[in-house]
Amino acid sequence: MKYLPDLKRHALKHALLYLAVLMIWLKTYLTHRFHFDLPVSGWYQELILFINPVSSILVMLGLSLAFVRNRSYIAILIVSMMSGFLLFVNMLYYRFFNDFITLTVLLRSTQLSQLRGSILDLLRPSDFLVFVDSMILFILIYRSNRRSVGVSRTHIICMITCAVILFSLNLKMVDKIRPDLLTRTFDRQIVVKNIGAFNYLVCDTLITARIKAKIVSAGSKDLEIVKTYVESAPKDVLDPKMYGLAKGRNVFLISMESVQSFVLEKKIFDQEITPFLNDLIKNSFYFDQFYHQTGHGKTSDAEFIIDTMLYPLPSGAVFFTHSQNSYYSLPKQLKKNGYYPVVLHGNNKTFWNRDQMYKTIGYERFFSAEDYNITEKNSVGWGLKDIPFFEQSMDKLLTLPQPFYAKLITLTNHHPFELNPEDRLIPQYNSKSKTLNHYIETVRYTDEALKHFFKRIKAAGLYDNSVFILYGDHYGISKKHRKAMAEFLGKEKLTAFDHVQLQQVPLVIHIPGVKGRKMSVVSGQIDLKPTILHLLGSDSVQGLGFGNDLFALNKPQFAVLRDGSFVTEHYIYTGNKCYRKPSGEKTDPVFCEPFRKKQQNHLRYSDKIIYGDLNRFLMHEKS
Ligand code: GP9
Ligand code: MN
């Protein structure tokens, strides 16, 4: 009780500081809630959104007070104005780009200057409310005769400590619904929703600084090492029957969400899971030993591998971490050959940082969620269903200059594999894993969507002059479901060997007018860039990379997975053990040894190219 008067005196003395915290907090929350379109559902997410601004506000105030301790009121005013400015710019930026500001964007003038042109159109009177607290504070400070109340070092330490505790609490709460949010960043919208725009700006700046430091420390000597290695590999001996076979045709590159090879040519209750694909592969080049090589970046990793002929990173999504690097990419090279490269995908454009990375990689246009008519009726699970996605994509494709290189990314067959009753086209499988049972249904739906799409393409007269490349992006059924998978595959149990084999995803290259055949060649997504370029009649593959033309007469039977496992014609290496194919028996590691060096070099040098942004030196050499 005897502390009460002390507390009261303390509160009165620091009233302005508390008032500032409250006002900045409130305006930040309200801006996040009502100006950004953040998908908040349920009280828990609402609570996270409400509390997440406090830690960053305390840090800003603490630091500002530490710098101008004898002018504490001015320090408070500066923070209030600065937070208002950041919110203001973020609101305008969000309205224009549907995305949040990062330091890279703030420092790179191109995007902000785009904004400058339409600033008047974007402004709303309510935007200025973010400066009301600064005005109130200014009046209060002006009216009082003082410019400062003593803020001790202890106060400042207390504020920063509170901020750290609050931020940790914030992350703990988020971890319950989004594990590894920061290390496995996949969507800026979701990160901002969970930690707030200020914290995001700081985290992104720190991560970017660490990445930049690595890039700066890399030199052209590193490039020489990698170059020597890559150039020492045997050159592709091209198959003259395949080279230029699809020259001048439009390219449809279709990413089939989570489709693994085990569903193809397979029946349940006497019904095919992928009837359309099963028919298509009869008239196509079908690669039945093709592996996905993705890591944390899942779909985006697959896209990265195909477009750059580099491996994704051992941790994090390269689409997020290295979207500012220089890349020799498939879209850029195709553009030089007169192609128009585009991407079509019915999800948010910020997901996997696609909006930024696609610019870097050289796409001319990205049709994302905002370009599609997405309603509750035509959506399920992650968003727009595959059939309406393909249907709406058709109208967009017809407006494109030809020849085009169009990547279409499907979505319905995404975990947790939800489907509306009317889209269930196969009886439900009856394993103990609900996930596997639902997966089979959604794969069947995606197969149907592909059938419709091909029909529409034929009707639009686009079919004959096109080439179609369909690939599974990564696994959909994780190790967790191994019991049900073993039962599905008619095995007693699944071994590490089987697990690697389950990383096979379908690759179908369909060239209308060409019969095609089954291609049993051990290969991976990394091989697609040279394959596509050669099919289109481009003989040089620009940039350093690790793939080989799938039709090359000397194609090495080799695929490296991102976890370090690898597959050769006769062996599989995983978890430091060597297995013989096809039996899966463990065998002497000496058999795998000759390929192990190659696997290590591939991953090590690919990482080196990305971490050191080595292509910039190569581009410099060439210019
Ligand atoms: C999201 C879609 C799915 O846009 O590509 O992403 P995933 O989780 O499979 O990487
Ligand atoms: Mn995916």
XYZ file of C-alpha atoms and ligand atoms in Angstrom:
634
model
C 0.000 0.000 0.000
C 2.745 2.399 0.904
C 3.986 2.158 -2.733
C 0.718 3.520 -4.136
C 1.585 7.224 -3.942
C 4.948 6.432 -5.556
C 3.247 4.602 -8.372
C 0.826 7.472 -8.861
C 3.651 9.971 -9.002
C 5.517 7.771 -11.453
C 2.429 7.386 -13.646
C 1.782 11.134 -13.683
C 5.398 11.901 -14.422
C 5.453 9.536 -17.362
C 1.857 10.042 -18.493
C 2.959 11.317 -21.866
C 5.059 8.225 -22.479
C 2.196 5.875 -21.604
C -0.250 7.888 -23.653
C 2.139 7.699 -26.610
C 2.501 3.918 -26.284
C -1.265 3.511 -26.148
C -1.959 5.762 -29.111
C 0.769 4.271 -31.325
C -0.387 0.789 -30.390
C -3.993 1.586 -31.212
C -3.298 3.193 -34.575
C -0.984 0.317 -35.549
C -3.584 -2.275 -34.606
C -6.388 -0.439 -36.390
C -4.299 -0.001 -39.528
C -3.429 -3.711 -39.590
C -7.018 -4.672 -38.909
C -8.829 -2.383 -41.322
C -6.383 -1.242 -43.994
C -4.601 -4.490 -44.725
C -6.591 -7.430 -45.910
C -5.167 -9.925 -43.409
C -6.986 -13.248 -43.152
C -7.675 -13.217 -39.398
C -10.039 -15.883 -38.104
C -10.949 -16.721 -34.519
C -10.183 -15.020 -31.228
C -6.669 -16.450 -30.937
C -5.484 -14.914 -34.194
C -7.305 -11.711 -33.294
C -5.410 -11.625 -29.985
C -2.067 -12.169 -31.718
C -2.805 -9.330 -34.116
C -3.772 -7.095 -31.204
C -0.690 -7.635 -29.072
C 1.990 -7.922 -31.736
C 2.639 -4.183 -32.252
C 3.610 -3.538 -28.608
C 7.084 -5.073 -28.675
C 8.193 -3.083 -31.704
C 6.753 0.141 -30.274
C 8.663 -0.373 -27.011
C 11.891 -1.026 -28.907
C 11.470 2.076 -31.055
C 10.721 4.210 -28.002
C 13.514 2.658 -25.952
C 16.106 3.261 -28.649
C 14.888 6.734 -29.409
C 14.938 7.673 -25.686
C 18.429 6.220 -25.334
C 19.677 8.523 -28.068
C 17.993 11.736 -26.862
C 17.574 11.176 -23.164
C 17.579 14.800 -22.166
C 14.906 15.608 -24.727
C 12.622 12.668 -23.980
C 9.425 14.355 -25.251
C 11.039 14.975 -28.601
C 12.168 11.338 -28.718
C 8.577 10.218 -28.113
C 7.278 12.576 -30.787
C 9.834 11.277 -33.293
C 8.691 7.662 -32.721
C 5.069 8.637 -33.077
C 5.777 10.414 -36.385
C 8.067 7.692 -37.667
C 5.555 4.926 -36.936
C 2.874 7.059 -38.616
C 5.097 7.458 -41.666
C 5.821 3.726 -41.892
C 2.146 2.863 -41.585
C 1.235 5.536 -44.122
C 3.733 4.317 -46.745
C 2.787 0.714 -46.051
C -0.907 1.488 -46.593
C -0.266 3.136 -49.952
C 2.163 0.433 -50.977
C -0.299 -2.262 -49.955
C -3.136 -0.642 -51.864
C -1.019 -0.534 -55.011
C 1.027 -3.732 -54.801
C -1.044 -5.767 -52.334
C 2.191 -6.349 -50.457
C 4.204 -4.962 -47.532
C 7.231 -2.719 -47.480
C 10.650 -4.238 -46.886
C 13.919 -2.391 -46.584
C 14.959 -3.644 -50.024
C 11.821 -2.065 -51.474
C 12.395 1.169 -49.556
C 15.945 1.403 -50.906
C 15.120 0.288 -54.430
C 13.601 3.254 -56.152
C 11.792 1.458 -59.022
C 8.818 0.197 -57.031
C 8.358 3.359 -55.005
C 8.570 5.557 -58.073
C 5.784 3.479 -59.643
C 3.779 4.391 -56.555
C 4.581 8.083 -56.846
C 2.720 8.322 -60.151
C -0.568 7.139 -58.680
C -0.302 8.560 -55.204
C -3.340 10.816 -55.548
C -5.521 7.958 -56.716
C -4.389 5.804 -53.853
C -4.827 8.284 -51.029
C -7.862 8.178 -48.772
C -8.619 10.896 -46.206
C -8.680 8.298 -43.416
C -5.007 7.507 -44.119
C -4.002 10.683 -42.335
C -5.446 9.381 -39.067
C -2.103 7.687 -38.480
C -0.692 11.140 -37.681
C -3.397 12.149 -35.178
C -1.402 10.841 -32.214
C 1.596 12.938 -33.291
C -0.607 16.023 -33.352
C -2.026 15.315 -29.891
C 1.458 14.722 -28.532
C 2.749 17.866 -30.191
C -0.001 19.993 -28.616
C 0.568 18.449 -25.189
C 4.300 19.015 -25.378
C 3.865 22.532 -26.667
C 1.457 23.401 -23.856
C 3.628 22.001 -21.104
C 6.669 24.039 -20.394
C 8.918 21.060 -20.282
C 10.718 19.264 -23.084
C 11.667 16.289 -21.003
C 11.118 14.199 -17.906
C 14.059 12.292 -16.637
C 14.166 8.854 -18.222
C 16.743 6.769 -16.469
C 18.902 4.074 -18.043
C 16.952 1.538 -15.946
C 13.737 2.712 -17.570
C 15.150 2.149 -21.003
C 16.534 -1.272 -20.100
C 13.119 -2.146 -18.640
C 11.367 -1.138 -21.861
C 13.698 -3.153 -24.065
C 13.440 -6.180 -21.735
C 9.642 -5.969 -21.813
C 9.806 -5.760 -25.597
C 11.973 -8.883 -25.823
C 9.657 -10.789 -23.467
C 6.591 -9.689 -25.410
C 8.135 -10.590 -28.748
C 9.111 -14.041 -27.450
C 5.583 -14.503 -26.140
C 4.243 -13.401 -29.511
C 6.423 -15.976 -31.287
C 5.417 -18.698 -28.803
C 1.740 -18.005 -29.458
C 2.333 -18.031 -33.210
C 4.338 -21.240 -32.996
C 1.202 -23.052 -31.870
C -0.585 -22.315 -35.127
C 2.372 -21.680 -37.487
C 5.520 -23.564 -36.464
C 8.841 -22.062 -37.645
C 7.175 -18.941 -38.994
C 10.397 -16.985 -39.360
C 12.766 -19.727 -40.447
C 10.308 -21.112 -42.956
C 8.820 -17.881 -44.226
C 6.348 -18.628 -46.987
C 4.027 -15.650 -47.180
C 4.588 -12.065 -46.171
C 0.852 -11.610 -45.452
C 0.971 -14.420 -42.901
C 4.169 -13.160 -41.270
C 2.800 -9.620 -40.974
C -0.462 -10.931 -39.585
C 1.453 -12.740 -36.864
C 4.236 -10.377 -35.881
C 3.100 -7.032 -37.284
C 4.536 -4.832 -40.053
C 7.185 -3.156 -37.836
C 8.617 -6.392 -36.474
C 8.524 -7.821 -39.971
C 10.524 -4.896 -41.332
C 13.186 -5.414 -38.658
C 13.357 -9.220 -39.057
C 13.511 -8.950 -42.820
C 16.259 -6.334 -42.564
C 18.332 -8.546 -40.256
C 17.902 -11.623 -42.451
C 18.684 -9.611 -45.584
C 21.771 -8.101 -43.945
C 23.083 -11.568 -43.069
C 22.478 -12.792 -46.596
C 24.047 -9.661 -48.112
C 27.148 -10.077 -45.928
C 27.681 -13.544 -47.405
C 27.175 -12.218 -50.910
C 29.635 -9.354 -50.409
C 32.297 -11.680 -49.038
C 32.087 -13.913 -52.125
C 34.487 -13.088 -54.939
C 35.107 -13.907 -58.558
C 37.588 -16.577 -57.392
C 34.615 -18.550 -56.049
C 33.076 -18.321 -59.463
C 36.219 -19.744 -61.061
C 36.101 -22.788 -58.745
C 32.473 -23.530 -59.577
C 32.977 -22.820 -63.261
C 35.921 -25.211 -63.466
C 33.825 -27.938 -61.872
C 30.714 -27.411 -64.020
C 32.694 -27.104 -67.243
C 34.614 -30.297 -66.530
C 31.390 -32.346 -66.747
C 30.766 -34.157 -70.066
C 28.662 -32.103 -72.467
C 25.217 -33.361 -73.471
C 25.282 -35.359 -76.680
C 21.982 -34.201 -78.132
C 19.595 -36.572 -79.814
C 19.166 -35.105 -83.310
C 15.631 -36.558 -83.486
C 14.609 -34.533 -80.434
C 16.568 -31.341 -80.882
C 14.277 -28.533 -82.074
C 11.284 -30.886 -82.261
C 8.994 -28.309 -80.651
C 10.627 -25.234 -82.146
C 8.399 -22.176 -82.140
C 5.549 -23.888 -80.289
C 3.844 -22.474 -77.213
C 4.996 -24.112 -74.003
C 2.545 -25.146 -71.302
C 4.427 -26.004 -68.132
C 1.926 -27.423 -65.658
C 2.870 -27.813 -62.018
C 0.676 -30.560 -60.575
C 0.367 -29.860 -56.883
C 1.667 -32.734 -54.711
C 1.174 -35.364 -57.425
C 3.474 -38.326 -56.826
C 4.166 -41.079 -59.334
C 2.612 -43.839 -57.230
C -0.929 -42.761 -58.200
C -0.335 -43.116 -61.937
C -1.434 -46.294 -63.692
C -2.969 -47.419 -60.404
C -6.542 -48.465 -59.629
C -8.606 -48.540 -56.457
C -11.933 -50.400 -56.442
C -11.220 -51.087 -60.103
C -11.176 -47.369 -60.959
C -8.166 -45.449 -62.221
C -6.957 -42.608 -59.978
C -5.583 -40.651 -62.935
C -7.508 -41.819 -66.023
C -6.629 -38.742 -68.070
C -2.911 -38.804 -67.280
C -2.823 -42.539 -67.902
C -4.182 -41.928 -71.412
C -1.934 -38.954 -72.006
C 1.252 -40.815 -71.166
C 0.488 -43.352 -73.895
C 1.099 -40.591 -76.421
C 3.847 -38.756 -74.601
C 7.352 -39.048 -73.307
C 6.671 -40.288 -69.803
C 9.566 -40.311 -67.345
C 8.890 -42.925 -64.719
C 12.097 -42.451 -62.713
C 11.886 -38.709 -62.276
C 12.461 -37.244 -58.797
C 11.465 -33.989 -57.146
C 14.435 -32.216 -55.573
C 12.668 -29.674 -53.407
C 13.403 -28.522 -49.857
C 11.569 -26.147 -47.524
C 10.364 -24.012 -50.426
C 8.123 -26.821 -51.785
C 6.259 -25.637 -54.925
C 8.509 -22.591 -55.255
C 11.633 -24.743 -54.978
C 10.405 -26.880 -57.862
C 9.848 -23.724 -59.903
C 13.302 -22.465 -58.981
C 15.036 -25.692 -59.970
C 13.285 -25.827 -63.330
C 13.862 -22.189 -64.212
C 17.489 -21.905 -63.056
C 18.998 -25.412 -63.203
C 20.223 -24.881 -59.629
C 19.262 -26.787 -56.489
C 17.134 -25.057 -53.866
C 18.735 -24.242 -50.503
C 19.307 -26.666 -47.613
C 17.086 -24.496 -45.414
C 14.579 -21.752 -46.077
C 12.947 -20.962 -49.400
C 15.316 -19.478 -51.969
C 12.326 -17.558 -53.422
C 12.321 -15.610 -50.177
C 15.957 -15.472 -49.202
C 17.633 -14.786 -52.566
C 15.067 -13.041 -54.693
C 17.493 -10.188 -55.358
C 20.254 -12.364 -56.865
C 21.160 -12.445 -60.527
C 20.008 -15.586 -62.313
C 20.387 -17.045 -65.771
C 16.865 -18.296 -66.124
C 14.734 -20.163 -68.589
C 12.229 -17.282 -69.002
C 15.054 -14.823 -69.697
C 16.646 -17.064 -72.299
C 13.301 -17.868 -73.909
C 12.495 -14.169 -74.073
C 15.614 -13.702 -76.200
C 14.203 -16.375 -78.519
C 10.969 -14.434 -78.970
C 8.906 -16.137 -76.257
C 6.528 -14.403 -73.853
C 6.968 -15.952 -70.367
C 4.027 -15.830 -67.932
C 2.810 -17.537 -64.775
C -0.796 -18.321 -63.880
C -1.716 -19.302 -60.319
C -4.910 -18.729 -58.338
C -3.198 -17.887 -55.037
C -2.009 -14.692 -53.407
C 0.872 -13.198 -55.338
C 2.920 -12.733 -52.158
C 2.883 -16.445 -51.400
C 6.456 -17.721 -51.613
C 7.416 -14.128 -52.470
C 6.456 -14.950 -56.036
C 5.679 -11.352 -56.956
C 9.297 -10.373 -56.289
C 11.034 -13.520 -57.500
C 9.148 -13.689 -60.797
C 10.425 -10.234 -61.672
C 13.986 -11.336 -60.904
C 13.618 -14.518 -62.936
C 12.228 -12.583 -65.884
C 8.525 -13.349 -66.184
C 6.624 -10.754 -68.151
C 3.321 -11.240 -66.359
C 2.029 -13.016 -63.267
C -1.716 -13.728 -63.183
C -2.394 -14.288 -59.472
C -5.484 -14.412 -57.206
C -6.308 -10.799 -57.966
C -6.721 -11.597 -61.676
C -9.163 -14.436 -61.061
C -12.783 -14.393 -60.045
C -12.565 -16.311 -56.783
C -15.756 -16.944 -54.845
C -16.746 -19.214 -52.021
C -18.503 -21.412 -54.559
C -15.514 -21.984 -56.816
C -13.003 -22.437 -53.985
C -12.016 -25.228 -51.673
C -9.105 -25.787 -49.279
C -6.325 -23.436 -50.341
C -8.458 -21.446 -52.770
C -9.609 -21.490 -56.383
C -10.410 -25.028 -57.516
C -8.406 -26.436 -60.418
C -11.305 -26.681 -62.906
C -12.341 -22.993 -62.639
C -8.647 -22.084 -62.447
C -7.942 -23.697 -65.811
C -11.182 -22.329 -67.260
C -10.403 -18.750 -66.268
C -6.762 -19.175 -67.288
C -7.904 -20.023 -70.814
C -9.276 -16.492 -71.380
C -5.988 -15.016 -70.196
C -3.866 -17.325 -72.353
C -5.833 -16.317 -75.429
C -4.802 -12.696 -74.948
C -1.070 -13.481 -74.854
C 1.380 -12.842 -77.664
C 2.595 -16.142 -79.144
C 4.716 -18.132 -78.773
C 4.366 -18.062 -74.996
C 5.921 -19.986 -72.151
C 3.071 -20.349 -69.662
C 3.539 -21.927 -66.275
C 0.232 -22.957 -64.696
C 0.298 -23.951 -61.035
C -2.553 -26.111 -59.747
C -3.683 -25.979 -56.124
C -6.575 -28.290 -55.204
C -4.415 -31.328 -54.477
C -2.794 -29.566 -51.538
C -2.747 -30.822 -47.988
C -5.264 -31.240 -46.243
C -6.780 -32.390 -49.563
C -10.264 -30.969 -49.127
C -12.932 -31.437 -51.746
C -16.615 -30.587 -52.181
C -18.952 -33.610 -52.438
C -19.825 -32.829 -56.075
C -16.125 -33.021 -57.025
C -15.566 -36.482 -55.612
C -15.102 -38.628 -58.681
C -13.778 -41.817 -57.149
C -15.007 -43.841 -54.155
C -13.157 -42.972 -50.994
C -10.162 -45.196 -50.251
C -10.372 -47.015 -46.954
C -6.930 -46.934 -45.360
C -6.346 -45.837 -41.758
C -4.856 -42.582 -43.020
C -7.563 -40.014 -43.741
C -4.908 -37.936 -45.469
C -4.137 -40.679 -47.998
C -7.852 -41.361 -48.533
C -8.538 -37.689 -49.272
C -5.367 -37.329 -51.323
C -6.522 -39.964 -53.786
C -9.788 -38.078 -54.252
C -8.124 -34.729 -54.854
C -5.591 -36.236 -57.260
C -8.555 -37.692 -59.168
C -10.104 -34.207 -59.265
C -6.901 -32.575 -60.556
C -6.728 -35.250 -63.250
C -10.275 -34.310 -64.292
C -9.312 -30.625 -64.334
C -6.433 -31.435 -66.690
C -8.818 -33.311 -68.982
C -11.116 -30.257 -69.175
C -8.170 -27.978 -69.807
C -6.884 -30.039 -72.710
C -10.394 -30.039 -74.198
C -10.545 -26.261 -73.972
C -7.086 -25.899 -75.505
C -8.105 -28.076 -78.438
C -11.347 -26.135 -78.887
C -9.412 -22.869 -78.895
C -7.087 -24.180 -81.618
C -4.012 -23.923 -79.411
C -3.270 -27.632 -79.148
C -1.353 -28.506 -82.309
C 1.115 -25.686 -82.037
C 2.033 -26.314 -78.413
C 4.115 -28.566 -76.232
C 2.879 -29.672 -72.813
C 5.161 -30.398 -69.885
C 3.414 -31.675 -66.778
C 5.319 -32.358 -63.582
C 4.584 -33.200 -59.947
C 6.088 -30.495 -57.748
C 6.864 -32.565 -54.608
C 5.448 -35.284 -52.388
C 1.942 -34.967 -50.940
C 2.006 -37.933 -48.572
C 4.646 -37.561 -45.910
C 6.567 -40.247 -44.017
C 3.998 -40.004 -41.255
C 1.574 -42.063 -43.325
C 3.989 -44.902 -44.016
C 1.709 -47.584 -42.583
C -1.171 -46.699 -44.869
C 1.238 -46.243 -47.766
C 2.764 -49.677 -47.179
C -0.708 -51.176 -47.296
C -1.546 -49.210 -50.456
C 1.610 -50.436 -52.168
C 1.060 -53.988 -50.969
C 4.206 -54.043 -48.843
C 4.714 -55.197 -45.299
C 6.432 -51.988 -44.271
C 8.228 -49.083 -45.891
C 12.000 -48.783 -45.625
C 14.294 -45.792 -46.151
C 14.824 -47.142 -49.681
C 11.060 -47.072 -50.351
C 10.865 -43.583 -48.952
C 13.345 -42.328 -51.556
C 11.454 -44.159 -54.302
C 8.298 -42.388 -53.172
C 9.944 -39.070 -54.050
C 9.310 -39.914 -57.696
C 6.919 -37.467 -59.313
C 5.477 -37.774 -62.802
C 7.020 -35.946 -65.717
C 5.064 -35.989 -68.952
C 6.280 -34.269 -72.102
C 3.464 -34.253 -74.623
C 4.225 -33.015 -78.115
C 1.089 -33.215 -80.291
C 1.872 -35.126 -83.446
C 4.763 -37.013 -81.851
C 4.106 -40.507 -80.484
C 6.468 -40.459 -77.494
C 7.513 -43.394 -75.328
C 8.204 -44.395 -71.758
C 11.578 -43.044 -70.699
C 13.124 -44.967 -67.829
C 15.949 -42.635 -67.055
C 16.924 -41.622 -63.519
C 16.451 -37.865 -63.551
C 15.146 -34.878 -61.656
C 13.600 -31.436 -61.957
C 17.089 -29.987 -62.453
C 17.155 -31.593 -65.926
C 14.178 -29.696 -67.276
C 15.776 -26.393 -68.275
C 18.243 -27.865 -70.807
C 15.576 -30.309 -72.026
C 13.074 -27.540 -72.758
C 15.659 -25.287 -74.397
C 16.907 -28.062 -76.659
C 13.382 -29.151 -77.608
C 12.711 -25.571 -78.670
C 15.855 -25.536 -80.758
C 18.088 -23.436 -78.547
C 21.464 -25.131 -78.393
C 23.254 -23.124 -75.736
C 22.089 -23.251 -72.132
C 23.149 -20.046 -70.456
C 24.425 -19.941 -66.904
C 26.086 -22.437 -64.602
C 23.869 -25.305 -63.558
C 23.662 -28.988 -62.831
C 21.105 -30.487 -65.193
C 21.344 -32.587 -68.330
C 19.049 -32.849 -71.316
C 16.688 -35.727 -70.589
C 16.936 -36.882 -74.200
C 20.736 -36.589 -74.377
C 22.314 -39.772 -75.668
C 24.761 -39.680 -72.759
C 22.280 -38.601 -70.034
C 23.822 -39.642 -66.700
C 21.428 -41.770 -64.670
C 21.588 -39.601 -61.609
C 19.283 -37.613 -59.334
C 20.228 -35.799 -56.138
C 17.557 -35.084 -53.553
C 17.876 -32.004 -51.400
C 18.321 -34.066 -48.227
C 21.548 -35.488 -49.656
C 20.076 -38.806 -50.816
C 20.783 -39.750 -54.407
C 19.657 -42.249 -56.990
C 21.690 -43.892 -59.754
C 20.888 -46.601 -62.257
C 21.624 -49.422 -59.804
C 21.819 -47.831 -56.338
C 20.076 -45.560 -53.905
C 22.010 -43.764 -51.211
C 20.144 -42.384 -48.220
C 20.816 -41.895 -44.504
C 24.504 -42.808 -45.032
C 23.538 -46.215 -46.378
C 23.756 -47.705 -49.824
C 20.887 -49.824 -51.242
C 20.716 -51.929 -54.343
C 17.945 -51.407 -56.894
C 15.324 -52.734 -57.404
C 15.458 -55.090 -54.407
C 16.174 -52.398 -51.810
C 18.727 -54.614 -50.056
C 21.463 -52.857 -48.131
C 24.789 -53.197 -49.880
C 28.463 -52.296 -49.456
C 28.871 -48.469 -49.397
C 31.753 -48.742 -51.898
C 29.139 -49.108 -54.644
C 27.669 -45.709 -53.848
C 30.975 -44.046 -53.113
C 31.857 -42.929 -56.679
C 28.576 -41.006 -56.904
C 28.775 -39.534 -53.421
C 31.469 -37.061 -54.408
C 29.343 -35.945 -57.334
C 26.293 -35.482 -55.102
C 28.326 -33.441 -52.606
C 29.813 -31.274 -55.353
C 26.428 -30.649 -56.947
C 24.834 -29.425 -53.743
C 27.916 -27.594 -52.448
C 28.590 -25.696 -55.664
C 24.942 -24.918 -56.286
C 24.671 -23.441 -52.765
C 27.862 -21.484 -53.420
C 26.369 -19.929 -56.557
C 23.286 -18.813 -54.656
C 24.876 -17.748 -51.359
C 27.599 -15.795 -53.172
C 25.344 -14.547 -55.973
C 28.110 -15.715 -58.302
C 26.106 -15.185 -61.487
C 26.644 -11.451 -61.113
C 30.363 -11.979 -61.860
C 29.534 -14.175 -64.817
C 27.164 -11.548 -66.202
C 29.812 -8.913 -65.631
C 32.405 -11.013 -67.500
C 30.039 -11.404 -70.450
C 29.018 -7.745 -70.712
C 0.786 -21.995 -52.968
C 1.000 -23.273 -53.654
C 1.234 -24.388 -52.680
O 0.699 -20.919 -53.798
O 2.000 -23.162 -54.579
O 2.423 -24.249 -52.056
P 3.191 -25.437 -51.332
O 2.768 -25.427 -49.905
O 2.848 -26.713 -51.991
O 4.613 -25.092 -51.511
Mn 3.151 -27.634 -53.857
